[in-house]
Structures are given as C-alpha cells and as structure tokens.
C-alpha cells in the first residue's frame, strides 16, 4: 500500500513538472519578437509612445517587444546596427537622421526576406531620400517630397481610388481634431469583424501624402474636411504594402499620446502587428470599440 502511494505521488510530481515545462516552452516559443525603433522624432513624446505601444502589443499575449533607441539627432550613427534578423517585426517610431548604409542594407534584406514592418505616424516622414524605404511605406510626407516621389493617392466621393500625378507638396495636415475613419476593405484579416465607421480620438489627419504606392492597398480612409483646413478628400489612414516577401502595416495615426489611447488605434496596431508577422489575424474583435460618432479611450 505504502509503495503504491509513493509511486502515485512520484507520478503526479513528474506530470506536474512535465506540464509546467511544456507550458513554459510553449509560451516562450509562441511570442512574436518585435523591435521598436525610436530615438529621434519631431514628436517629442516618443519616450512615452514607445513603451505605450510595447504594452499594447504585449497585452495580447502574442508579442514580446524590445525598444532600441538611436543616438540623438546630429550624433554619429555609425554604431547603430540593430540585429533585425533576431526579430519578426520592426516597429518604426522614428523620424530622424539617416542610418548607416550597412544598417539600411540590413533592413532592406530583412524585409525582402519576409520581415514585418509597422510604420507609425511620423515614421512616414522619415528617410525621404531612401528609395527602398519609400517603397516599403507606400506613401510619405514632408522632407521635400513632391511629384518626383510619386502620386497623391486618395478616394473620391464616389468611392473610386484616385492616383493623382499633379505637382505639389507631399504631406500636410489640418487642425488637431477627432475624426471618423472608414474601412475600405472589410475582408482583409486586419479589418475583418471591426466596424466600418468609427470615431478616432483627436489626432493629426495626414493628407496629401505621396509615394510610389506600389503593391499597396488602402485599408481605411478619413475625410479631410476643408473646415478643419484639410483637402476635402478621403485620405488614406491605414495601408498594407508587400515588399519582396515582407509585409508592412502603415498607420498614419498616432500623433499624441491621447491619439494612441484610442481603442481603434490600439486594436489596429495589435492586429496589424500580427498580420505583418504571420499573414493572419487570430485576435478577436474587442467587445468595446469606438462607434461611428463616439470615441473610446483606454485609461
Ligand atoms: Zn504628428
């Protein structure tokens, strides 16, 4: 009898050790590694938004994110050589000095071979001279971008996609305000199951972006109202781009901390990150989401 009890206890202990190890290995194995790059930005809140976005990604249980910070503006970038290949996704919260050629080459190789990229807000102002980068983000603004960089891309009021090669500056925005976002492709894994119309919290509504726009699909637009000093066009807010084997999710949203506290911004960031990493989205639509007329903020 005593032997049976001891054997039973040993077996139970072995099973516990086995399950704990297995779960540990699984949770470690399944995390998608994300590298957030910051360090220079005309948006001085970057030291706050990088940890916010790291938190938004990690709360899903799908991601593990590291933040790498470049040297400050004007200082030598020679030692900035992050190990892109150690990650599945690179999130760009960066708008600053050019990287060393070696680092740009490594980044291009990373994306071409299947790496995922997320471009957030002013990251599409960065690197106006870097041709391959502009292909990755599809559209960009400022940095003397104009007709040499590609067409304006937007939707007209009848719902047709317009590529407009007329001359003019790339990148502008009207007043900081809350605005409605409209999904243009409801079947994409990133947008599927989310409301077609939702009110985004106060943000800069980027307009007049231009770029190569190759292998790019616009997921959502917002109407840039003239009374807000906008263009009177339905401007692209979120896009997906294919570059080599790599996938890119580009959100123009996210100027201020309060813009990033919008549940819409957060949900799209989480889903976009999964899609660039895997080509799929397993996350369910959140129970609460901004409605067509009311913003919804995270505390
Ligand atoms: Zn901004």
XYZ file of C-alpha atoms and ligand atoms in Angstrom:
300
model
C 0.000 0.000 0.000
C 2.751 2.422 1.038
C 4.649 1.636 -2.200
C 1.611 2.381 -4.310
C 1.108 5.729 -2.579
C 4.773 6.707 -3.115
C 4.663 5.615 -6.768
C 1.443 7.572 -7.245
C 2.982 10.693 -5.710
C 6.088 10.376 -7.884
C 3.975 10.003 -10.994
C 1.915 13.077 -10.049
C 5.098 15.110 -9.485
C 6.521 14.017 -12.853
C 3.294 15.031 -14.565
C 3.325 18.468 -12.884
C 6.964 19.063 -13.901
C 6.169 17.920 -17.437
C 3.144 20.245 -17.794
C 4.904 23.266 -16.267
C 7.899 22.809 -18.577
C 5.678 22.264 -21.581
C 3.607 25.383 -20.881
C 6.728 27.438 -20.289
C 8.276 26.233 -23.539
C 5.033 26.921 -25.410
C 4.546 30.444 -24.073
C 8.188 31.242 -24.877
C 8.029 29.687 -28.315
C 4.835 31.379 -29.375
C 5.793 35.006 -28.697
C 6.412 37.053 -31.801
C 9.509 39.179 -31.298
C 9.081 42.873 -32.117
C 11.795 45.520 -32.237
C 10.593 49.082 -31.641
C 12.981 51.712 -33.003
C 12.920 55.244 -31.604
C 15.429 57.899 -30.561
C 14.744 60.826 -32.899
C 11.430 62.347 -33.819
C 9.851 65.754 -34.279
C 7.208 64.211 -31.984
C 8.891 64.751 -28.642
C 6.539 62.340 -26.882
C 8.377 59.334 -28.377
C 9.824 58.307 -24.977
C 6.198 57.862 -23.881
C 4.656 56.350 -27.007
C 7.275 53.596 -27.422
C 6.504 51.998 -24.016
C 2.782 52.544 -24.649
C 2.959 50.618 -27.923
C 5.151 47.931 -26.351
C 2.416 47.498 -23.719
C -0.381 47.387 -26.313
C 1.418 44.624 -28.211
C 2.414 42.574 -25.172
C -1.039 42.679 -23.549
C -2.312 40.441 -26.369
C -0.025 37.650 -25.152
C 1.214 37.250 -28.715
C 4.234 39.534 -28.719
C 7.401 40.268 -26.840
C 8.818 43.689 -27.706
C 12.215 45.328 -27.198
C 12.923 49.021 -27.673
C 16.162 50.182 -29.282
C 16.993 53.891 -29.169
C 19.294 55.545 -31.711
C 21.839 58.214 -30.765
C 20.345 61.728 -30.557
C 19.996 63.957 -33.620
C 23.287 65.069 -35.167
C 25.426 62.472 -33.387
C 27.259 59.621 -35.071
C 25.011 56.768 -36.168
C 27.980 54.555 -37.049
C 27.294 52.140 -34.184
C 23.550 51.851 -34.812
C 23.348 48.305 -36.126
C 20.350 46.525 -34.604
C 20.047 42.810 -35.211
C 16.932 42.884 -37.408
C 17.185 39.171 -38.127
C 16.571 38.392 -34.428
C 13.030 39.772 -34.813
C 9.904 39.001 -36.767
C 8.617 42.589 -36.762
C 10.216 46.044 -36.687
C 8.007 48.903 -35.463
C 9.212 52.325 -36.563
C 8.551 55.123 -34.085
C 11.372 57.076 -35.698
C 11.707 60.216 -37.784
C 15.321 61.338 -37.767
C 18.812 61.190 -39.205
C 19.650 58.604 -41.878
C 21.008 55.269 -40.682
C 24.420 53.973 -41.803
C 24.382 52.337 -45.255
C 25.133 48.952 -43.665
C 22.036 49.268 -41.459
C 19.820 50.378 -44.351
C 21.066 47.391 -46.396
C 20.371 45.023 -43.497
C 16.865 46.444 -43.081
C 16.093 46.036 -46.790
C 17.326 42.436 -46.655
C 15.225 41.782 -43.524
C 12.028 42.975 -45.211
C 12.766 41.451 -48.620
C 13.230 38.057 -46.961
C 9.925 38.215 -45.095
C 10.321 40.549 -42.129
C 7.299 42.527 -40.968
C 7.262 46.304 -40.555
C 4.904 48.725 -38.827
C 5.204 52.402 -39.698
C 3.551 54.670 -37.128
C 2.564 58.291 -37.853
C 5.718 60.404 -38.475
C 7.782 57.350 -39.472
C 6.354 58.110 -42.918
C 8.101 61.487 -42.789
C 11.471 59.750 -42.365
C 14.115 58.937 -44.950
C 12.814 60.956 -47.944
C 15.959 60.053 -49.920
C 15.858 56.309 -49.198
C 14.176 54.842 -52.272
C 13.553 51.332 -50.939
C 12.161 52.660 -47.659
C 9.636 54.742 -49.589
C 8.568 51.613 -51.481
C 8.023 49.884 -48.142
C 5.835 52.607 -46.647
C 3.992 53.217 -49.944
C 3.224 56.862 -49.205
C 5.096 59.509 -47.247
C 5.085 63.193 -46.475
C 7.303 66.208 -45.805
C 11.101 66.049 -46.317
C 10.693 67.933 -49.635
C 8.539 65.139 -51.024
C 6.640 66.212 -54.144
C 5.678 64.905 -57.593
C 9.159 63.360 -58.054
C 8.260 60.864 -55.286
C 5.006 59.551 -56.744
C 1.302 60.324 -56.984
C -1.150 61.519 -54.390
C -3.420 58.582 -53.585
C -6.910 59.031 -52.190
C -10.578 58.104 -52.661
C -13.018 60.421 -54.415
C -16.536 60.967 -53.091
C -17.928 58.298 -55.440
C -15.624 55.741 -53.783
C -13.085 55.450 -56.611
C -9.392 55.157 -55.884
C -7.509 58.104 -57.400
C -3.813 58.283 -58.239
C -3.089 61.907 -58.957
C 0.238 62.891 -60.522
C -0.349 66.624 -60.393
C 2.583 68.609 -58.994
C 2.625 69.739 -55.388
C 3.955 69.156 -51.909
C 3.741 65.773 -50.244
C 2.334 65.797 -46.730
C 0.236 68.237 -44.748
C -2.434 68.195 -42.098
C -5.182 70.454 -40.819
C -6.245 71.066 -37.243
C -5.783 68.527 -34.480
C -9.250 67.028 -34.088
C -11.290 63.842 -33.675
C -12.451 62.328 -36.969
C -14.268 59.360 -38.424
C -12.297 56.514 -40.004
C -13.882 54.470 -42.808
C -12.821 50.931 -43.687
C -12.322 50.440 -47.437
C -11.634 46.696 -47.414
C -13.799 44.855 -44.881
C -12.406 41.447 -45.865
C -8.748 41.995 -45.039
C -7.611 39.964 -41.979
C -6.706 43.225 -40.190
C -10.119 44.895 -40.662
C -12.393 41.851 -40.663
C -15.073 41.963 -37.959
C -14.374 45.579 -36.972
C -16.904 48.379 -37.558
C -16.813 50.068 -40.957
C -17.068 53.527 -39.392
C -15.530 54.599 -36.115
C -14.603 57.831 -34.410
C -10.895 58.234 -33.819
C -9.749 60.427 -30.945
C -8.001 63.756 -31.575
C -5.134 63.348 -33.992
C -3.451 64.912 -36.983
C -5.242 63.802 -40.119
C -2.382 63.380 -42.562
C -3.245 64.404 -46.105
C -1.526 64.976 -49.473
C 0.797 62.020 -48.836
C 2.603 60.830 -51.940
C 4.898 57.984 -52.814
C 5.471 55.028 -55.141
C 2.298 53.296 -53.802
C 3.391 50.003 -55.382
C 1.903 46.734 -54.076
C -0.115 48.847 -51.677
C -3.699 48.534 -50.542
C -5.549 51.188 -48.565
C -7.458 49.603 -45.675
C -9.067 52.760 -44.306
C -9.513 56.442 -45.103
C -10.722 59.565 -43.336
C -12.351 62.629 -44.795
C -10.018 65.588 -44.541
C -12.602 68.345 -44.119
C -11.914 71.803 -45.536
C -13.379 73.404 -42.409
C -10.547 71.709 -40.482
C -8.056 73.156 -43.002
C -7.948 69.836 -44.843
C -8.000 68.818 -48.507
C -11.649 67.867 -48.986
C -10.502 64.357 -49.961
C -10.840 60.898 -48.411
C -7.228 60.445 -47.352
C -5.510 57.105 -46.634
C -5.171 56.418 -42.909
C -4.029 52.794 -42.899
C -2.382 50.775 -45.628
C -0.762 47.412 -46.216
C 2.184 47.013 -48.555
C 4.065 43.986 -49.847
C 7.809 44.359 -50.378
C 9.595 41.205 -51.523
C 8.384 38.531 -49.095
C 7.824 41.144 -46.389
C 4.576 42.684 -45.222
C 4.165 46.268 -43.996
C 1.348 47.829 -41.991
C 1.373 51.615 -42.251
C -0.790 53.688 -39.928
C -0.724 57.454 -40.280
C -2.476 57.742 -36.907
C -0.811 58.299 -33.548
C 0.413 61.912 -33.228
C -0.219 62.467 -29.497
C -0.456 60.164 -26.502
C -4.226 60.719 -26.479
C -4.364 59.726 -30.180
C -2.701 56.425 -29.257
C -5.058 55.873 -26.312
C -7.896 55.431 -28.813
C -9.139 51.840 -28.740
C -9.290 51.970 -32.545
C -5.604 52.876 -32.801
C -4.655 50.164 -30.294
C -6.744 47.430 -31.918
C -5.359 48.158 -35.380
C -1.800 48.247 -34.068
C -2.258 44.828 -32.440
C -3.899 43.288 -35.494
C -1.508 44.922 -37.950
C 1.443 43.546 -35.995
C 0.094 40.011 -36.114
C -0.641 40.264 -39.830
C 2.828 41.533 -40.767
C 4.329 38.709 -38.702
C 2.145 35.811 -39.848
C -0.143 36.909 -42.689
C -3.125 36.108 -40.457
C -5.008 37.650 -37.556
C -6.182 35.361 -34.758
C -7.254 38.170 -32.408
C -10.973 38.595 -31.866
C -12.603 41.999 -32.273
C -12.678 43.741 -28.878
C -16.030 43.814 -27.088
C -15.929 47.588 -26.942
C -14.913 49.742 -29.855
C -15.440 53.388 -30.831
C -18.800 53.895 -32.541
C -19.417 55.961 -35.668
C -19.911 59.056 -33.524
C -18.214 58.434 -30.186
C -14.561 57.970 -29.338
C -13.497 55.266 -26.908
C -10.286 55.714 -24.969
C -8.086 53.445 -22.929
C -7.281 54.850 -19.448
Zn 2.163 64.465 -35.769
